[in-house]
mmCIF file of C-alpha atoms and ligand atoms in Angstrom:
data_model
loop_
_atom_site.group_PDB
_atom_site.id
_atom_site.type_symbol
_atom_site.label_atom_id
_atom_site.label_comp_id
_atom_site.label_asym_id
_atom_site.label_seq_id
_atom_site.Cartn_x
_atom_site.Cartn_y
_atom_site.Cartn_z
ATOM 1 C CA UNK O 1 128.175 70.374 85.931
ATOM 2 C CA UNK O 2 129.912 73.704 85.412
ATOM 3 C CA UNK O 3 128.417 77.042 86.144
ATOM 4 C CA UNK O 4 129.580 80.319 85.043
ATOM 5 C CA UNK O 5 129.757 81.438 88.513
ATOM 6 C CA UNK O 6 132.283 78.395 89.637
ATOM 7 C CA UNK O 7 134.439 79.263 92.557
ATOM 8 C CA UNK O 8 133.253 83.299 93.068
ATOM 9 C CA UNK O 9 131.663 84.439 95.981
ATOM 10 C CA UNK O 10 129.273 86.696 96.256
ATOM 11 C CA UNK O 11 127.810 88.834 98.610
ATOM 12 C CA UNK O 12 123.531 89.892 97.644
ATOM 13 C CA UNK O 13 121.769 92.446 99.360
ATOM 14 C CA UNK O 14 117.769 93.019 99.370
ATOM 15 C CA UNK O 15 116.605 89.150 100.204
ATOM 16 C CA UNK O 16 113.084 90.017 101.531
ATOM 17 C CA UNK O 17 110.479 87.722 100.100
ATOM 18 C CA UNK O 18 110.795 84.565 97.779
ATOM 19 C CA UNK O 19 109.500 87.913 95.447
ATOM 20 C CA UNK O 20 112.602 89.621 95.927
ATOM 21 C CA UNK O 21 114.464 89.989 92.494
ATOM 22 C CA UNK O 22 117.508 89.334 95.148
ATOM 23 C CA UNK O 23 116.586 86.174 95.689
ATOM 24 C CA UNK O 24 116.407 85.023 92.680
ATOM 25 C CA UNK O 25 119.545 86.031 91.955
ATOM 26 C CA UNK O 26 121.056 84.241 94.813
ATOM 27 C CA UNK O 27 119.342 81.137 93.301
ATOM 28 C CA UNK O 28 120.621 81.403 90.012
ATOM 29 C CA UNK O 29 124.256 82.527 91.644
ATOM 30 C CA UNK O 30 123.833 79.314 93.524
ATOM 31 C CA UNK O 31 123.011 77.055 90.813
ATOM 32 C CA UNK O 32 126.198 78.442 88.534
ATOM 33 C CA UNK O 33 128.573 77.252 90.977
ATOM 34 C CA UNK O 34 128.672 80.007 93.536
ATOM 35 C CA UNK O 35 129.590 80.825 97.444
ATOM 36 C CA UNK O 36 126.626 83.268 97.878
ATOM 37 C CA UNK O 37 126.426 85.439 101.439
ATOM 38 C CA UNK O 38 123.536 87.255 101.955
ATOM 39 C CA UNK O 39 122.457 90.767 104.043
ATOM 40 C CA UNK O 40 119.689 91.143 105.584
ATOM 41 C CA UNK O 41 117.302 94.533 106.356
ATOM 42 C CA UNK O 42 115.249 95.335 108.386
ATOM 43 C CA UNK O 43 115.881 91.734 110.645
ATOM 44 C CA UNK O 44 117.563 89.006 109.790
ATOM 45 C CA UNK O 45 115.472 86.358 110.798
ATOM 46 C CA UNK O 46 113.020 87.228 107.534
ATOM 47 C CA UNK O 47 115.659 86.776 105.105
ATOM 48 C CA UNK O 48 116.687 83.605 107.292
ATOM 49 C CA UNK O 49 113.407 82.221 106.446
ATOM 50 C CA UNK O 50 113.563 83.028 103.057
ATOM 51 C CA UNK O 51 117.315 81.655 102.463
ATOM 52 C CA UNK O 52 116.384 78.394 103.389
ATOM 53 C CA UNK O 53 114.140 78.398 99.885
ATOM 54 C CA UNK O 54 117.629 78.766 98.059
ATOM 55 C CA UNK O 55 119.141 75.448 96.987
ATOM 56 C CA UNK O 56 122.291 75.536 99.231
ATOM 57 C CA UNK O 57 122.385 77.264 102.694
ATOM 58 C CA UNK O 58 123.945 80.925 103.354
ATOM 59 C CA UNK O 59 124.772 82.707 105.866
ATOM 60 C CA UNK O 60 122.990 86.536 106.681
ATOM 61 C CA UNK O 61 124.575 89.337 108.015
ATOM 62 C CA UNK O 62 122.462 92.078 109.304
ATOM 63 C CA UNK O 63 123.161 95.312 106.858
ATOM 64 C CA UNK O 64 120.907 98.480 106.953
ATOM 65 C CA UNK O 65 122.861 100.438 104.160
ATOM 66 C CA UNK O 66 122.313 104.063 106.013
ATOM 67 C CA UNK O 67 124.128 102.301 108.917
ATOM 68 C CA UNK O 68 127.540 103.573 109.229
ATOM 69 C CA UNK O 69 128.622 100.900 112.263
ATOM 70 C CA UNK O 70 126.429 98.476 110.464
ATOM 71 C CA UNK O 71 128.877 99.238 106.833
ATOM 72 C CA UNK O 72 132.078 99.289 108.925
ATOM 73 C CA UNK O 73 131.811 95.811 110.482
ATOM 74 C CA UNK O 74 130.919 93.769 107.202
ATOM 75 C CA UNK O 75 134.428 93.695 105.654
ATOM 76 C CA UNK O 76 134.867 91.912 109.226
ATOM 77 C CA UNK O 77 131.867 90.008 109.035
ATOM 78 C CA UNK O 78 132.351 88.867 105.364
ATOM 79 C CA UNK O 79 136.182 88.186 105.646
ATOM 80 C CA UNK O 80 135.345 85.371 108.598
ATOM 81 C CA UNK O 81 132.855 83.469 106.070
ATOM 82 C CA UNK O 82 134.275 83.787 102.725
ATOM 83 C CA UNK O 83 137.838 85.237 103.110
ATOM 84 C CA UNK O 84 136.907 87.677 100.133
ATOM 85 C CA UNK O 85 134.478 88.265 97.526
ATOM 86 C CA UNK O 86 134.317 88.258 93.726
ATOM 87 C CA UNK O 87 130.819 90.507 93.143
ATOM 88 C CA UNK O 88 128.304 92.108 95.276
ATOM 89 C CA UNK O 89 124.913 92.772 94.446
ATOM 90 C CA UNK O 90 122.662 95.839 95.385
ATOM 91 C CA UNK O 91 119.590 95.408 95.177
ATOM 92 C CA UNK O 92 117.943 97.907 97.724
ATOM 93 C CA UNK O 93 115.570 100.638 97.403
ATOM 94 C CA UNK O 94 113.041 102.730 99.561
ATOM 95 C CA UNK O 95 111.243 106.207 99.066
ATOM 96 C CA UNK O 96 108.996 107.094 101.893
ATOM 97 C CA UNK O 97 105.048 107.737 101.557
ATOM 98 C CA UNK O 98 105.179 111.073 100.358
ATOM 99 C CA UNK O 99 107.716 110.752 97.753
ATOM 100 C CA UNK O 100 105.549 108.359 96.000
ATOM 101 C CA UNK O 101 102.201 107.704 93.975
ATOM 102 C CA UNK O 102 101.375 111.155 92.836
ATOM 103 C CA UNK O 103 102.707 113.444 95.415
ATOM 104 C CA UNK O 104 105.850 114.420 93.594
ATOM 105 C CA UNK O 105 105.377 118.504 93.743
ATOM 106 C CA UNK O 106 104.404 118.420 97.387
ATOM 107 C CA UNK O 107 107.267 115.997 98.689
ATOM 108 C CA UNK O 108 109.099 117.757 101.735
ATOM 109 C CA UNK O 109 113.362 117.259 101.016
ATOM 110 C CA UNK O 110 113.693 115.085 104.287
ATOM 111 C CA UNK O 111 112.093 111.950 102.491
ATOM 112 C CA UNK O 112 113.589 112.923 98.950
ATOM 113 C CA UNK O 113 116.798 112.938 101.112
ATOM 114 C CA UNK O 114 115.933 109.306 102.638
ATOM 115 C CA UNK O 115 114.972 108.451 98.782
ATOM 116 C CA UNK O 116 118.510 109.241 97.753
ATOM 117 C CA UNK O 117 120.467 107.755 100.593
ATOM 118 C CA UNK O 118 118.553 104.295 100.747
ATOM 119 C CA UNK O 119 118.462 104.345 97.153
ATOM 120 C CA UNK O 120 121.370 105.956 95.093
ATOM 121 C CA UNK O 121 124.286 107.156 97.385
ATOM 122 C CA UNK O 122 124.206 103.416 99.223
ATOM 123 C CA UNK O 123 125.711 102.232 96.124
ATOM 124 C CA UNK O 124 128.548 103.998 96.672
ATOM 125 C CA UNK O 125 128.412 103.024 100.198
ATOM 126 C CA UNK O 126 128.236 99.474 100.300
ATOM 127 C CA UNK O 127 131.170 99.162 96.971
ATOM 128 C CA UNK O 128 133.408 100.871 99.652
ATOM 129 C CA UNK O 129 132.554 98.958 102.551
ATOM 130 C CA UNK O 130 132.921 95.510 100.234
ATOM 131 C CA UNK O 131 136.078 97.035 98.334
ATOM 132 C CA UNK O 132 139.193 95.309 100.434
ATOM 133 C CA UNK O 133 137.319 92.474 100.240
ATOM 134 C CA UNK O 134 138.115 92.002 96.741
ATOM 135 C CA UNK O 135 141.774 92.568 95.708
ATOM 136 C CA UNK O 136 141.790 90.849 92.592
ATOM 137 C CA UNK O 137 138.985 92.897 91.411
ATOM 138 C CA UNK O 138 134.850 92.374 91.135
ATOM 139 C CA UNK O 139 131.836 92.448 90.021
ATOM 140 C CA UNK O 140 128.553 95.348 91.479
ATOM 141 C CA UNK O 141 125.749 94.900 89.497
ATOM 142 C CA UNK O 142 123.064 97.293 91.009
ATOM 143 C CA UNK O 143 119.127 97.227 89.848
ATOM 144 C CA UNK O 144 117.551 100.358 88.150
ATOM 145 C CA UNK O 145 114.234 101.349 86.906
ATOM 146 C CA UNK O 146 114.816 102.983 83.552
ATOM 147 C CA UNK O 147 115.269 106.940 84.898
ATOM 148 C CA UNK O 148 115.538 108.066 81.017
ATOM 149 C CA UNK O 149 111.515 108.257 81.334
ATOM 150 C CA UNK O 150 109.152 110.303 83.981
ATOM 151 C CA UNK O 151 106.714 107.731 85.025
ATOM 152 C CA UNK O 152 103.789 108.115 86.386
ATOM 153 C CA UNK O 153 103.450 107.213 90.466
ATOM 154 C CA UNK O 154 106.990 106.599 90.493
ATOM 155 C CA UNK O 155 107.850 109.848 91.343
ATOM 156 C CA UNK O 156 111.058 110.647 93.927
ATOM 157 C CA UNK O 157 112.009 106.805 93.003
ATOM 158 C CA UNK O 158 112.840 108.471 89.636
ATOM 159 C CA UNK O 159 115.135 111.072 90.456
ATOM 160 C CA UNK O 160 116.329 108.717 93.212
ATOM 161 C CA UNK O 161 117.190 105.689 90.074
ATOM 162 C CA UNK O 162 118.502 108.671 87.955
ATOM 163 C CA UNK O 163 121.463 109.542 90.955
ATOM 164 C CA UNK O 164 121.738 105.207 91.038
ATOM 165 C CA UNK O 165 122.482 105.322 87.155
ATOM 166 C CA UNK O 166 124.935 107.609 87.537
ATOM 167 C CA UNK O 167 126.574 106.766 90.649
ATOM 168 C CA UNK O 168 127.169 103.572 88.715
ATOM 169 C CA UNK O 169 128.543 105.037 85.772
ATOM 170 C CA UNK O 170 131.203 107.381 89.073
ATOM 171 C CA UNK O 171 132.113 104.190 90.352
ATOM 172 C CA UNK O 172 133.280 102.420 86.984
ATOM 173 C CA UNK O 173 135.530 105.245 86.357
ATOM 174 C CA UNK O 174 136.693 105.150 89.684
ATOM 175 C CA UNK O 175 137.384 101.649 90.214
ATOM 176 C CA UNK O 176 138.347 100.812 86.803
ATOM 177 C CA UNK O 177 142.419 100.593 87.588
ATOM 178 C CA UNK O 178 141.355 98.177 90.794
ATOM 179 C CA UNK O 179 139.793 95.773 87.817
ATOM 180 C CA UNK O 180 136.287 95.960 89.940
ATOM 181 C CA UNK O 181 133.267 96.855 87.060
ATOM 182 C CA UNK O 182 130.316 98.532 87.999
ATOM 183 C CA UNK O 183 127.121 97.865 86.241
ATOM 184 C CA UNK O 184 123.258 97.888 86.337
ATOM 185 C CA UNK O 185 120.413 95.972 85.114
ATOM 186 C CA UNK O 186 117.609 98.152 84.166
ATOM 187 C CA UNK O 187 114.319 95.724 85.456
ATOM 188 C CA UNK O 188 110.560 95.553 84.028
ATOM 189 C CA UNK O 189 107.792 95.923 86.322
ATOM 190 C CA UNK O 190 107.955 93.081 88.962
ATOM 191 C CA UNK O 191 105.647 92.098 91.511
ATOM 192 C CA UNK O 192 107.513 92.676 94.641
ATOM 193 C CA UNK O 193 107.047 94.178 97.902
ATOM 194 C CA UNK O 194 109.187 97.647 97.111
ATOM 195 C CA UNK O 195 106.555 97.770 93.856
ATOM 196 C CA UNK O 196 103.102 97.070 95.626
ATOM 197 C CA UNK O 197 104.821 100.212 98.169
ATOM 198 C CA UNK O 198 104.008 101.889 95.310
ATOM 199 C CA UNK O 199 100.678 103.448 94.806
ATOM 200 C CA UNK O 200 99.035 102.751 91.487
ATOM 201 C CA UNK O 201 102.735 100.988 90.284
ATOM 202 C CA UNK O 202 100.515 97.591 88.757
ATOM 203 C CA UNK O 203 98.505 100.591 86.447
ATOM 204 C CA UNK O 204 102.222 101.631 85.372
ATOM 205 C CA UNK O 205 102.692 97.584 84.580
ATOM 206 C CA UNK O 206 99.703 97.862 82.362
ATOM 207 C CA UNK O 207 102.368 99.668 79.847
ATOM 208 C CA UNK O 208 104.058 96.129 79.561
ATOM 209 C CA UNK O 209 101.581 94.229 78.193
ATOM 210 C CA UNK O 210 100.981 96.778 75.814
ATOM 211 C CA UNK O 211 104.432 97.660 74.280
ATOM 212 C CA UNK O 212 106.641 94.995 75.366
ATOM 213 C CA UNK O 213 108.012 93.151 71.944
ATOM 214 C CA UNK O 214 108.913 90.013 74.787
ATOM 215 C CA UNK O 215 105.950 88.869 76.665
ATOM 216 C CA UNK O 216 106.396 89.977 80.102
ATOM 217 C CA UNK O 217 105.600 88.539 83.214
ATOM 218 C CA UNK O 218 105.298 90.359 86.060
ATOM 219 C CA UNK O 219 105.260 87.359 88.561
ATOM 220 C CA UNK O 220 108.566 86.556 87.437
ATOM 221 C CA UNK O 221 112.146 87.671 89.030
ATOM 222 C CA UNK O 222 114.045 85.431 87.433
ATOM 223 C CA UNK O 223 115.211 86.833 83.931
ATOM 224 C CA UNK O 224 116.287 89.586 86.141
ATOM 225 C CA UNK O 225 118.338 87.428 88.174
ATOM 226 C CA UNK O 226 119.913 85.883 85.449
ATOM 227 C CA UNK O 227 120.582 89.251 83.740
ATOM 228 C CA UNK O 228 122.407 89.817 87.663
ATOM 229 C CA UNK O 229 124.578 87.020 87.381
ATOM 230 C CA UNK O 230 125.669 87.521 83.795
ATOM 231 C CA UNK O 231 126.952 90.704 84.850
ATOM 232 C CA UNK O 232 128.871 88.919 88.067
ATOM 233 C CA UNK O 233 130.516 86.375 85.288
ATOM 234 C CA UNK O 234 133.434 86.111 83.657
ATOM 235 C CA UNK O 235 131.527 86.824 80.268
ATOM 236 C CA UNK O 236 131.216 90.519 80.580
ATOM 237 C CA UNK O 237 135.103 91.379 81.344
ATOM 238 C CA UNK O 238 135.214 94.999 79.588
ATOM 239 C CA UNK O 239 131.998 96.332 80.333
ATOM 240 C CA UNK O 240 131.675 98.661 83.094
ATOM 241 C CA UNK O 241 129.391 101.433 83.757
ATOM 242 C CA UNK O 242 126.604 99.956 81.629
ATOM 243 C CA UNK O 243 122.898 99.587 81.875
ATOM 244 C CA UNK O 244 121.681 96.321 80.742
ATOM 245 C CA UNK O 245 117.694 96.103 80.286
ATOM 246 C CA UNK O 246 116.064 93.281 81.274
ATOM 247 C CA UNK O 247 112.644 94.842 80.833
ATOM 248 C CA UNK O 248 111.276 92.448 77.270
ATOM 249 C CA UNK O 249 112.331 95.200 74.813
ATOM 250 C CA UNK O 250 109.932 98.322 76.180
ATOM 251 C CA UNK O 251 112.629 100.581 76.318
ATOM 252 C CA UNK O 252 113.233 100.816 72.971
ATOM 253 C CA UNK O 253 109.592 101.248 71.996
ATOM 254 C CA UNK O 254 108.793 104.474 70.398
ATOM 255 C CA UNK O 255 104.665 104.076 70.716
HETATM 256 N N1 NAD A 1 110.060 95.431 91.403
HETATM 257 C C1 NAD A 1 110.252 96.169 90.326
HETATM 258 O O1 NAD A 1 109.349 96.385 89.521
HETATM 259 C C2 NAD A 1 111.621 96.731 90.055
HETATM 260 C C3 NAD A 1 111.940 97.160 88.749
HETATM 261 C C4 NAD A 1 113.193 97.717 88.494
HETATM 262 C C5 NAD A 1 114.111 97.822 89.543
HETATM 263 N N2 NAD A 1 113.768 97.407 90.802
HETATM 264 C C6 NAD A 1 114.767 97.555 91.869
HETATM 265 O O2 NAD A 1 115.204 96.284 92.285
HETATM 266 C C7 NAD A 1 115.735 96.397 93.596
HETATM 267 C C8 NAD A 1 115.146 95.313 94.485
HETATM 268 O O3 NAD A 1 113.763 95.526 94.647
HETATM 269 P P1 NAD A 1 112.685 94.352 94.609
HETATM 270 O O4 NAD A 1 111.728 94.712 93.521
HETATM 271 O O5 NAD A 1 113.335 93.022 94.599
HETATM 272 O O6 NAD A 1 111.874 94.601 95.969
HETATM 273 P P2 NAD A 1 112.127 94.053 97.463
HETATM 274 O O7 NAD A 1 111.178 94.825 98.306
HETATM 275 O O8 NAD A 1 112.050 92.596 97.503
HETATM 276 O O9 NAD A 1 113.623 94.518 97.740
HETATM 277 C C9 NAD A 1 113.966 95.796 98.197
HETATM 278 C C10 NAD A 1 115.033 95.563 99.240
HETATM 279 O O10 NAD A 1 115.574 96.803 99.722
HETATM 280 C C11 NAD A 1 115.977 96.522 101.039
HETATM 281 N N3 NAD A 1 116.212 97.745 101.798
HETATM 282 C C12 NAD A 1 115.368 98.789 101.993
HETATM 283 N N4 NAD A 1 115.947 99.684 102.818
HETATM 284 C C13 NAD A 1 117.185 99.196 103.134
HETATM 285 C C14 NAD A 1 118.255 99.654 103.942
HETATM 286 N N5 NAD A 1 118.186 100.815 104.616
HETATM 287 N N6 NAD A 1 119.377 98.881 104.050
HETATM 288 C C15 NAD A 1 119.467 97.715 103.381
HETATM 289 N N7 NAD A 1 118.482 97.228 102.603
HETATM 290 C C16 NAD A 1 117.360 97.960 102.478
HETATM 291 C C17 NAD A 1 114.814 95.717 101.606
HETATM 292 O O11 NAD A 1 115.211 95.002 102.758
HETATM 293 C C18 NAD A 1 114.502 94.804 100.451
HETATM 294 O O12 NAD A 1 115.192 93.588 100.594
HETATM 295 C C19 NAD A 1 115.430 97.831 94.058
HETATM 296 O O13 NAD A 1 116.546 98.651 93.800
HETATM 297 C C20 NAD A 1 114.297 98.213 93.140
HETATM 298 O O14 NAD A 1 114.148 99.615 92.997
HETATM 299 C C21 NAD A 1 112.563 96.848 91.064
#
């Protein structure tokens, strides 16, 4: 059978849990046909034991984005295993304690600044890092929460997934002429282990069941995932700097 991912390789980030919406992309990237290698933070014996859920085996490559050694050795790393890569996936993000669950006007810069390099400016940083590897251009496809909206408990994560959104949109324009797109999927509440961080974030769900013209289920990664590798296929060849919502419809809700 065919996949729309025949032939590409791929490198995913944020494998954590069976939970992670990064491993259900690697599963559906797997099942359309392609060579998926995975990084792993913080060890990579966890996302070892979660890779060998996927259908086919992949290797890991220990990756904490803030890690400049760490971001300098992967073209390396990658190069060995796959020879070079057709999309890369971000899916990574982190706001310490403070920034989070109601604390937003007493949140010291240090962990707004950890916010923002975890969260936004390592999209930048791992593009670069994965950029020689592919020559005859790509696919990053990066995961937002909608930052049009202030949410409630979300807090530095906001601001944080408002410099993501448009450090996507810097990156298209940059990498345009190298044929390598740059896009996001904007997710619906999921239940994974950056949401339960949150304080209060399954109250914030509540709004899905609500407003959400698609029934939404929170236990379930995997429309995101597919939304992931529709953005890594062929079948989205001129669109670049886009935010695709995979969130049942809420975003367009006015009450
Ligand atoms: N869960 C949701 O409701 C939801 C909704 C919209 C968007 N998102 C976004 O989806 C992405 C994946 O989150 P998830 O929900 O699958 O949770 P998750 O906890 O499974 O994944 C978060 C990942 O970030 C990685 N990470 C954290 N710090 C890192 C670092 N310094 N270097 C490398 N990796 C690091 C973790 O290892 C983990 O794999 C995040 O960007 C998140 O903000 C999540």
């Amino acid at each position: 059978m065919s996949g729309i991912l025949d032939g590409k390789r791929i490198l995913i980030t944020g494998v954590l849990m069976e939970s992670s919406i990064a491993f259900h992309a690697a599963k559906v990237a797997q099942e359309q046909g392609a060579e998926v290698i995975l990084t792993a933070f913080p060890r990579p014996t966890l996302t070892e034991r979660i890779a060998k859920k996927l259908p086919k085996p992949a290797k890991v490559i220990e990756l904490d984005v803030t890690n400049d050694e760490h971001l300098a050795r992967l073209e390396g790393l990658v190069r060995d295993e796959l020879g070079s890569l057709d999309g890369v996936v971000h899916s990574i993000g982190f706001a310490p304690q403070d920034a989070l669950g109601g604390n937003f006007l007493n949140t010291p810069f240090e962990s707004v600044a950890t916010a923002m390099h975890v969260s936004a400016f390592s999209l930048k940083s791992l593009t670069m890092a994965c950029l020689p590897l592919m020559q005859n251009g790509g696919s990053v496809v990066g995961l937002t929460f909608d930052a049009q909206f202030a949410w409630p408990q979300y807090d530095w994560m906001g601001p944080a997934k408002a410099a993501l959104e448009a450090t996507s949109r810097y990156l298209a324009r940059d990498l345009g002429k190298q044929n390598v797109r740059c896009n996001l999927i904007s997710a619906g509440p999921l239940g994974s282990m950056a949401a339960k961080s949150i304080p209060g974030f399954t109250d914030l769900a509540k709004v899905w069941d609500e407003r959400s013209p698609l029934e939404w289920d929170m236990a379930d990664p995997e429309p995101a995932g597919r939304g992931i590798v529709a953005l890594l296929s062929d079948f989205f060849p001129k669109t670049t700097g886009e935010i695709v919502h995979v969130d049942g419809g809420v975003h367009i809700m006015g009450a």
